[in-house]
């Protein structure tokens, strides 16, 4: 019988160093605490260098990064955007807020990212863009997705909210399509507290996103608005945190990878549990660690989450497939989306963050082993 931990092991936790405090204090003392200040420029420049793209436009969160990308590409009413059903709802929400129509497609059978074959079935004369989601840090099959994009002359907006540092086709994700979108929410690989960024190699898209981000204001004529824009700017305080986080991103990713391997090795022998095959389409990073529950396990997914909480382990369900949730049930979909349902309704996210101890992972695996015995 395992002794229960007296303290909660959270699903996620932020790794902060002295640098975050020092940079934020420097920003406060400069009095530049809104959306102007040296840390905004510094963060954008360093993130563009890190991802290997020419331009990075910081924004207030990952959801508006997606919305800004779609608006910069003039996607709106009458346009269709192909998105996976297995994703966080923000991906689909951004399309709806842009006034466009999401077309939901299924995941691949052996991997949870969007199926290029389903993309081709979803294509229509109204298709304007595809949003590949590098779910939980695993890169999509971008080779085939980019081929479809080029053949049909449609845009690619990468949702890389959970995939900072992942690679595909010898590039970091976020630099493969027309625009890449990242989130820096507190549970992401690196954080600015709240924040996001759009990456692109297109100077015209960079300029357009910067104008739309700042109320559609002219760059050369102050307070002269050339189109209806948004207030999607990141603050200097948030950017200061981001600069410090970028300084330790390689350690963060390495630590996450180590912990994921401990999980992988420990869970392999537990009957009724399975881990996701590593993406064959590039180099994954490890955001959260996902386990799938089948019928041979003594508890279903939701009951297992409750059992883990009894052991002070905070576990979460994988994202519910969009097509089963009330606001999205009437959206057009291609087929019955069985793989999205399988991954979305049987998966559990286990704690994974840099300050998690090796023995914490061993404890979690031991608890799963005990629960597997019924």
Coordinates of C-alpha atoms in Angstrom, one line a residue:
X1 CA 0.0 0.0 0.0
X2 CA 1.5 3.3 -1.1
X3 CA 1.7 6.1 1.5
X4 CA -0.2 9.1 0.2
X5 CA 1.7 12.3 -0.3
X6 CA 0.8 15.1 2.2
X7 CA 1.1 17.8 -0.4
X8 CA -0.5 18.2 -3.8
X9 CA 1.6 17.5 -6.9
X10 CA 0.1 20.2 -9.3
X11 CA -0.4 19.6 -13.0
X12 CA 2.0 22.5 -13.8
X13 CA 4.3 24.9 -12.1
X14 CA 6.4 27.9 -13.2
X15 CA 10.2 27.9 -13.0
X16 CA 11.3 31.4 -12.0
X17 CA 14.8 32.6 -11.5
X18 CA 16.2 35.8 -10.1
X19 CA 16.3 37.2 -13.6
X20 CA 12.5 37.5 -13.8
X21 CA 12.4 39.6 -10.7
X22 CA 15.4 41.7 -11.7
X23 CA 14.0 42.5 -15.2
X24 CA 10.5 43.2 -14.0
X25 CA 11.9 45.6 -11.3
X26 CA 14.0 47.2 -14.0
X27 CA 10.9 47.8 -16.1
X28 CA 9.0 49.2 -13.1
X29 CA 11.8 51.6 -12.2
X30 CA 12.0 52.7 -15.9
X31 CA 8.3 53.7 -15.6
X32 CA 7.7 51.9 -18.9
X33 CA 5.2 49.4 -17.7
X34 CA 2.6 49.4 -20.6
X35 CA 3.2 48.2 -24.2
X36 CA 6.3 50.4 -24.9
X37 CA 9.7 49.6 -23.4
X38 CA 12.9 47.9 -24.2
X39 CA 11.8 44.5 -23.0
X40 CA 9.0 44.2 -25.6
X41 CA 11.6 44.8 -28.4
X42 CA 14.1 42.5 -26.8
X43 CA 11.6 39.7 -26.3
X44 CA 10.4 39.9 -29.9
X45 CA 14.0 39.9 -31.2
X46 CA 15.1 37.0 -29.1
X47 CA 12.1 34.9 -29.8
X48 CA 12.4 35.4 -33.5
X49 CA 16.1 34.3 -33.3
X50 CA 15.1 31.3 -31.1
X51 CA 12.5 30.1 -33.6
X52 CA 14.6 31.0 -36.6
X53 CA 12.2 33.4 -38.2
X54 CA 12.6 37.0 -39.4
X55 CA 9.8 38.6 -37.4
X56 CA 8.0 38.1 -34.1
X57 CA 5.0 40.2 -33.1
X58 CA 4.2 40.0 -29.4
X59 CA 0.5 40.0 -28.3
X60 CA -1.5 39.8 -25.1
X61 CA -2.3 36.1 -25.3
X62 CA -2.2 33.1 -27.5
X63 CA -5.8 33.2 -28.6
X64 CA -5.5 36.8 -29.9
X65 CA -2.3 35.6 -31.7
X66 CA -4.5 33.3 -33.7
X67 CA -7.2 35.9 -34.3
X68 CA -4.6 38.5 -35.4
X69 CA -3.0 36.0 -37.8
X70 CA -6.3 35.3 -39.4
X71 CA -7.2 39.0 -39.7
X72 CA -3.8 39.8 -41.1
X73 CA -4.5 37.3 -43.9
X74 CA -7.9 38.9 -44.6
X75 CA -9.7 35.7 -43.6
X76 CA -13.4 36.4 -42.7
X77 CA -17.0 35.9 -43.8
X78 CA -17.4 33.4 -46.6
X79 CA -14.0 31.8 -45.9
X80 CA -13.4 28.3 -44.6
X81 CA -10.6 27.3 -42.3
X82 CA -9.7 23.7 -41.8
X83 CA -8.9 22.9 -38.1
X84 CA -8.6 19.6 -36.1
X85 CA -11.4 18.7 -33.7
X86 CA -8.8 17.6 -31.2
X87 CA -7.5 20.9 -30.0
X88 CA -8.1 23.5 -27.3
X89 CA -11.2 25.5 -28.1
X90 CA -9.3 28.7 -28.7
X91 CA -8.2 27.4 -32.1
X92 CA -11.8 27.2 -33.3
X93 CA -12.9 30.3 -31.4
X94 CA -10.4 32.4 -33.2
X95 CA -11.8 31.3 -36.6
X96 CA -15.3 32.1 -35.4
X97 CA -14.3 35.5 -34.1
X98 CA -12.7 36.3 -37.4
X99 CA -16.1 35.6 -39.0
X100 CA -14.9 32.6 -41.0
X101 CA -16.3 29.0 -40.9
X102 CA -14.3 26.3 -39.2
X103 CA -14.3 22.9 -40.9
X104 CA -13.5 20.2 -38.3
X105 CA -11.4 17.2 -39.3
X106 CA -10.1 14.0 -37.6
X107 CA -6.8 13.1 -36.2
X108 CA -4.6 10.3 -37.6
X109 CA -5.3 6.9 -36.3
X110 CA -1.8 6.3 -34.9
X111 CA -1.1 9.9 -33.8
X112 CA -3.4 12.6 -32.5
X113 CA -2.5 15.5 -34.9
X114 CA -4.6 16.4 -37.9
X115 CA -4.8 13.9 -40.8
X116 CA -3.6 15.3 -44.1
X117 CA -5.9 12.9 -45.9
X118 CA -8.8 14.5 -44.1
X119 CA -7.6 17.9 -45.1
X120 CA -7.9 17.0 -48.7
X121 CA -11.4 15.7 -48.2
X122 CA -12.3 19.0 -46.5
X123 CA -11.1 21.2 -49.3
X124 CA -13.6 23.4 -51.1
X125 CA -13.5 26.6 -53.2
X126 CA -14.0 28.5 -50.0
X127 CA -11.0 27.1 -48.2
X128 CA -8.7 29.9 -47.3
X129 CA -6.4 28.4 -44.6
X130 CA -5.4 25.4 -42.6
X131 CA -4.5 25.6 -38.9
X132 CA -2.2 22.7 -38.0
X133 CA -2.0 22.3 -34.2
X134 CA 1.2 20.9 -32.8
X135 CA -0.7 19.3 -30.0
X136 CA 1.0 18.9 -26.6
X137 CA 4.4 19.7 -28.3
X138 CA 4.2 17.0 -31.1
X139 CA 4.8 18.4 -34.6
X140 CA 2.2 17.7 -37.3
X141 CA 2.9 16.1 -40.6
X142 CA 4.0 19.4 -42.1
X143 CA 5.5 18.0 -45.2
X144 CA 2.1 16.8 -46.5
X145 CA 0.3 19.8 -45.1
X146 CA 2.7 22.3 -46.8
X147 CA 2.3 20.4 -50.1
X148 CA -1.5 20.7 -49.9
X149 CA -1.1 24.4 -49.0
X150 CA 1.2 25.1 -52.0
X151 CA -0.9 23.0 -54.5
X152 CA -4.1 24.8 -53.5
X153 CA -2.7 28.3 -52.8
X154 CA -4.0 28.4 -49.2
X155 CA -2.5 29.8 -46.0
X156 CA -1.0 27.9 -43.2
X157 CA -1.4 29.3 -39.6
X158 CA 0.5 27.1 -37.2
X159 CA -0.9 26.8 -33.7
X160 CA 2.3 26.2 -31.8
X161 CA 0.8 27.3 -28.4
X162 CA 2.1 24.2 -26.7
X163 CA 5.2 23.4 -28.8
X164 CA 8.0 26.0 -28.1
X165 CA 11.2 24.5 -29.4
X166 CA 9.6 21.5 -31.3
X167 CA 11.1 21.0 -34.8
X168 CA 9.9 19.7 -38.2
X169 CA 11.7 19.6 -41.5
X170 CA 14.8 20.9 -39.8
X171 CA 13.0 24.0 -38.6
X172 CA 11.4 25.0 -35.4
X173 CA 7.6 25.0 -35.6
X174 CA 6.1 28.4 -36.0
X175 CA 8.4 29.0 -38.9
X176 CA 7.0 26.6 -41.4
X177 CA 3.8 28.2 -42.4
X178 CA 2.8 31.8 -43.3
X179 CA 2.3 32.7 -39.6
X180 CA 3.0 30.8 -36.4
X181 CA 1.2 31.4 -33.1
X182 CA 2.5 30.8 -29.6
X183 CA 1.0 31.1 -26.1
X184 CA 2.9 32.2 -23.0
X185 CA 0.2 31.4 -20.5
X186 CA 1.5 30.4 -17.0
X187 CA 1.3 26.6 -17.8
X188 CA 3.2 26.8 -21.1
X189 CA 6.8 25.8 -21.7
X190 CA 7.9 29.4 -21.1
X191 CA 5.6 32.1 -19.8
X192 CA 5.1 35.8 -19.6
X193 CA 2.2 35.4 -17.2
X194 CA -0.3 36.1 -20.0
X195 CA 1.0 36.6 -23.5
X196 CA 1.5 35.3 -27.0
X197 CA 3.4 36.0 -30.2
X198 CA 3.0 35.7 -33.9
X199 CA 6.0 34.6 -36.0
X200 CA 6.5 35.1 -39.7
X201 CA 9.1 35.4 -42.4
X202 CA 6.9 37.8 -44.5
X203 CA 7.8 41.4 -43.9
X204 CA 4.3 42.6 -45.2
X205 CA 2.5 40.3 -42.8
X206 CA 4.8 41.5 -40.0
X207 CA 3.9 45.2 -40.8
X208 CA 0.2 44.4 -41.1
X209 CA 0.0 42.5 -37.8
X210 CA 1.8 45.3 -36.0
X211 CA -0.7 47.8 -37.3
X212 CA -3.7 45.7 -36.5
X213 CA -2.3 45.0 -33.1
X214 CA -2.2 48.7 -32.4
X215 CA -5.7 49.8 -33.3
X216 CA -5.0 49.9 -37.0
X217 CA -3.0 53.1 -36.5
X218 CA -0.7 54.5 -39.2
X219 CA 3.0 54.0 -38.5
X220 CA 3.8 57.5 -39.9
X221 CA 0.8 59.5 -38.7
X222 CA 0.1 59.4 -35.0
X223 CA -3.6 58.8 -34.1
X224 CA -4.5 58.4 -37.8
X225 CA -6.3 55.1 -38.1
X226 CA -6.2 53.4 -41.5
X227 CA -8.4 50.5 -40.6
X228 CA -10.3 49.0 -37.7
X229 CA -7.7 47.3 -35.5
X230 CA -7.4 45.8 -32.0
X231 CA -5.6 46.5 -28.7
X232 CA -3.6 43.2 -28.6
X233 CA -0.3 44.5 -27.3
X234 CA 2.0 42.8 -24.7
X235 CA 3.2 44.9 -21.8
X236 CA 6.8 45.7 -21.0
X237 CA 6.3 43.9 -17.6
X238 CA 5.1 40.7 -19.3
X239 CA 7.9 40.9 -21.9
X240 CA 10.5 41.3 -19.1
X241 CA 9.4 37.9 -17.7
X242 CA 9.6 36.5 -21.2
X243 CA 13.2 37.6 -21.7
X244 CA 14.2 35.9 -18.5
X245 CA 12.3 32.8 -19.4
X246 CA 14.0 32.6 -22.8
X247 CA 17.4 32.5 -21.0
X248 CA 16.5 29.2 -19.4
X249 CA 14.4 27.6 -22.2
X250 CA 17.0 25.0 -23.1
X251 CA 17.2 23.8 -19.5
X252 CA 13.4 23.8 -19.2
X253 CA 13.1 21.6 -22.3
X254 CA 15.8 19.2 -21.3
X255 CA 14.3 18.8 -17.8
X256 CA 10.9 18.2 -19.3
X257 CA 12.4 15.6 -21.7
X258 CA 14.1 13.8 -18.8
X259 CA 10.9 13.6 -16.8
X260 CA 8.9 12.4 -19.8
X261 CA 11.3 9.6 -20.3
X262 CA 10.8 8.5 -16.7
X263 CA 7.1 8.4 -17.2
X264 CA 7.5 6.6 -20.5
X265 CA 9.7 3.9 -19.0
X266 CA 7.5 3.5 -15.9
X267 CA 4.1 3.3 -17.6
X268 CA 5.1 0.8 -20.4
X269 CA 4.4 -2.2 -18.3
X270 CA 1.1 -1.1 -16.7
X271 CA -1.8 -3.0 -18.2
X272 CA -4.7 -0.8 -19.5
X273 CA -2.5 2.3 -20.0
X274 CA -0.8 3.4 -23.1
X275 CA 1.4 6.3 -24.1
X276 CA 1.3 8.2 -27.4
X277 CA 3.8 7.2 -30.0
X278 CA 6.4 9.9 -30.5
X279 CA 5.6 12.0 -33.5
X280 CA 7.4 10.6 -36.6
X281 CA 7.3 14.1 -38.2
X282 CA 10.0 15.9 -36.3
X283 CA 11.4 16.5 -32.9
X284 CA 8.8 16.8 -30.2
X285 CA 9.0 18.7 -27.0
X286 CA 7.3 17.6 -23.8
X287 CA 4.5 20.0 -22.5
X288 CA 2.3 17.7 -20.4
X289 CA 2.6 13.9 -20.3
X290 CA -0.4 12.0 -21.7
X291 CA -1.6 8.5 -20.9
X292 CA -4.5 6.8 -22.5
X293 CA -6.9 4.5 -20.6
X294 CA -8.5 1.4 -22.3
X295 CA -11.2 -1.0 -21.2
X296 CA -8.9 -3.4 -19.4
X297 CA -8.0 -0.7 -16.7
X298 CA -10.1 -1.0 -13.6
X299 CA -11.3 2.6 -13.9
X300 CA -12.4 4.8 -16.8
X301 CA -10.6 8.0 -17.6
X302 CA -12.7 10.3 -15.4
X303 CA -12.7 7.9 -12.4
X304 CA -8.9 7.5 -12.7
X305 CA -8.5 11.3 -12.5
X306 CA -10.6 11.3 -9.3
X307 CA -8.6 8.4 -7.8
X308 CA -5.3 10.2 -8.5
X309 CA -6.6 13.3 -6.7
X310 CA -7.1 11.0 -3.6
X311 CA -3.3 10.5 -3.8
X312 CA -2.7 14.3 -4.1
X313 CA -1.9 14.0 -7.8
X314 CA -3.4 16.7 -10.0
X315 CA -4.3 15.1 -13.3
X316 CA -6.4 16.6 -16.1
X317 CA -8.3 15.2 -19.1
X318 CA -6.9 15.7 -22.5
X319 CA -8.8 18.3 -24.6
X320 CA -12.3 17.2 -25.3
X321 CA -12.9 17.0 -29.0
X322 CA -14.4 20.2 -30.2
X323 CA -17.3 18.6 -32.1
X324 CA -18.9 17.1 -29.0
X325 CA -19.1 20.4 -27.0
X326 CA -22.4 22.5 -27.1
X327 CA -21.2 25.6 -28.9
X328 CA -19.6 23.6 -31.8
X329 CA -22.0 20.7 -32.4
X330 CA -23.5 22.3 -35.5
X331 CA -20.1 23.1 -37.1
X332 CA -19.4 21.3 -40.4
X333 CA -17.2 18.2 -39.9
X334 CA -15.6 15.7 -42.2
X335 CA -16.8 12.2 -41.1
X336 CA -17.6 11.1 -37.6
X337 CA -14.1 12.0 -36.2
X338 CA -13.6 8.7 -34.3
X339 CA -9.9 9.2 -33.7
X340 CA -10.4 12.7 -32.2
X341 CA -13.0 11.1 -29.9
X342 CA -10.7 8.2 -28.9
X343 CA -7.8 10.5 -28.0
X344 CA -10.0 13.2 -26.4
X345 CA -12.2 11.0 -24.3
X346 CA -9.6 8.4 -23.0
X347 CA -6.5 10.6 -22.3
X348 CA -5.1 11.9 -19.1
X349 CA -2.5 14.6 -18.7
X350 CA -0.1 14.0 -15.8
X351 CA 2.1 16.6 -14.1
X352 CA 5.1 17.7 -16.0
X353 CA 7.2 20.8 -15.2
X354 CA 10.9 21.5 -14.6
X355 CA 10.8 21.6 -10.8
X356 CA 9.0 18.3 -10.6
X357 CA 11.3 15.8 -8.8
X358 CA 12.3 12.4 -10.2
X359 CA 10.8 10.8 -7.2
X360 CA 7.5 12.6 -7.8
X361 CA 7.3 10.9 -11.1
X362 CA 8.2 7.6 -9.5
X363 CA 5.5 8.1 -7.0
X364 CA 2.9 8.9 -9.7
X365 CA 3.9 5.8 -11.6
X366 CA 3.7 3.7 -8.4
X367 CA 0.2 5.0 -7.8
X368 CA -0.9 4.1 -11.3
X369 CA 0.6 0.6 -10.8
X370 CA -1.4 0.2 -7.6
X371 CA -4.6 1.5 -9.2
X372 CA -4.1 -0.9 -12.1
X373 CA -4.4 -3.8 -9.7
X374 CA -7.9 -2.7 -8.8

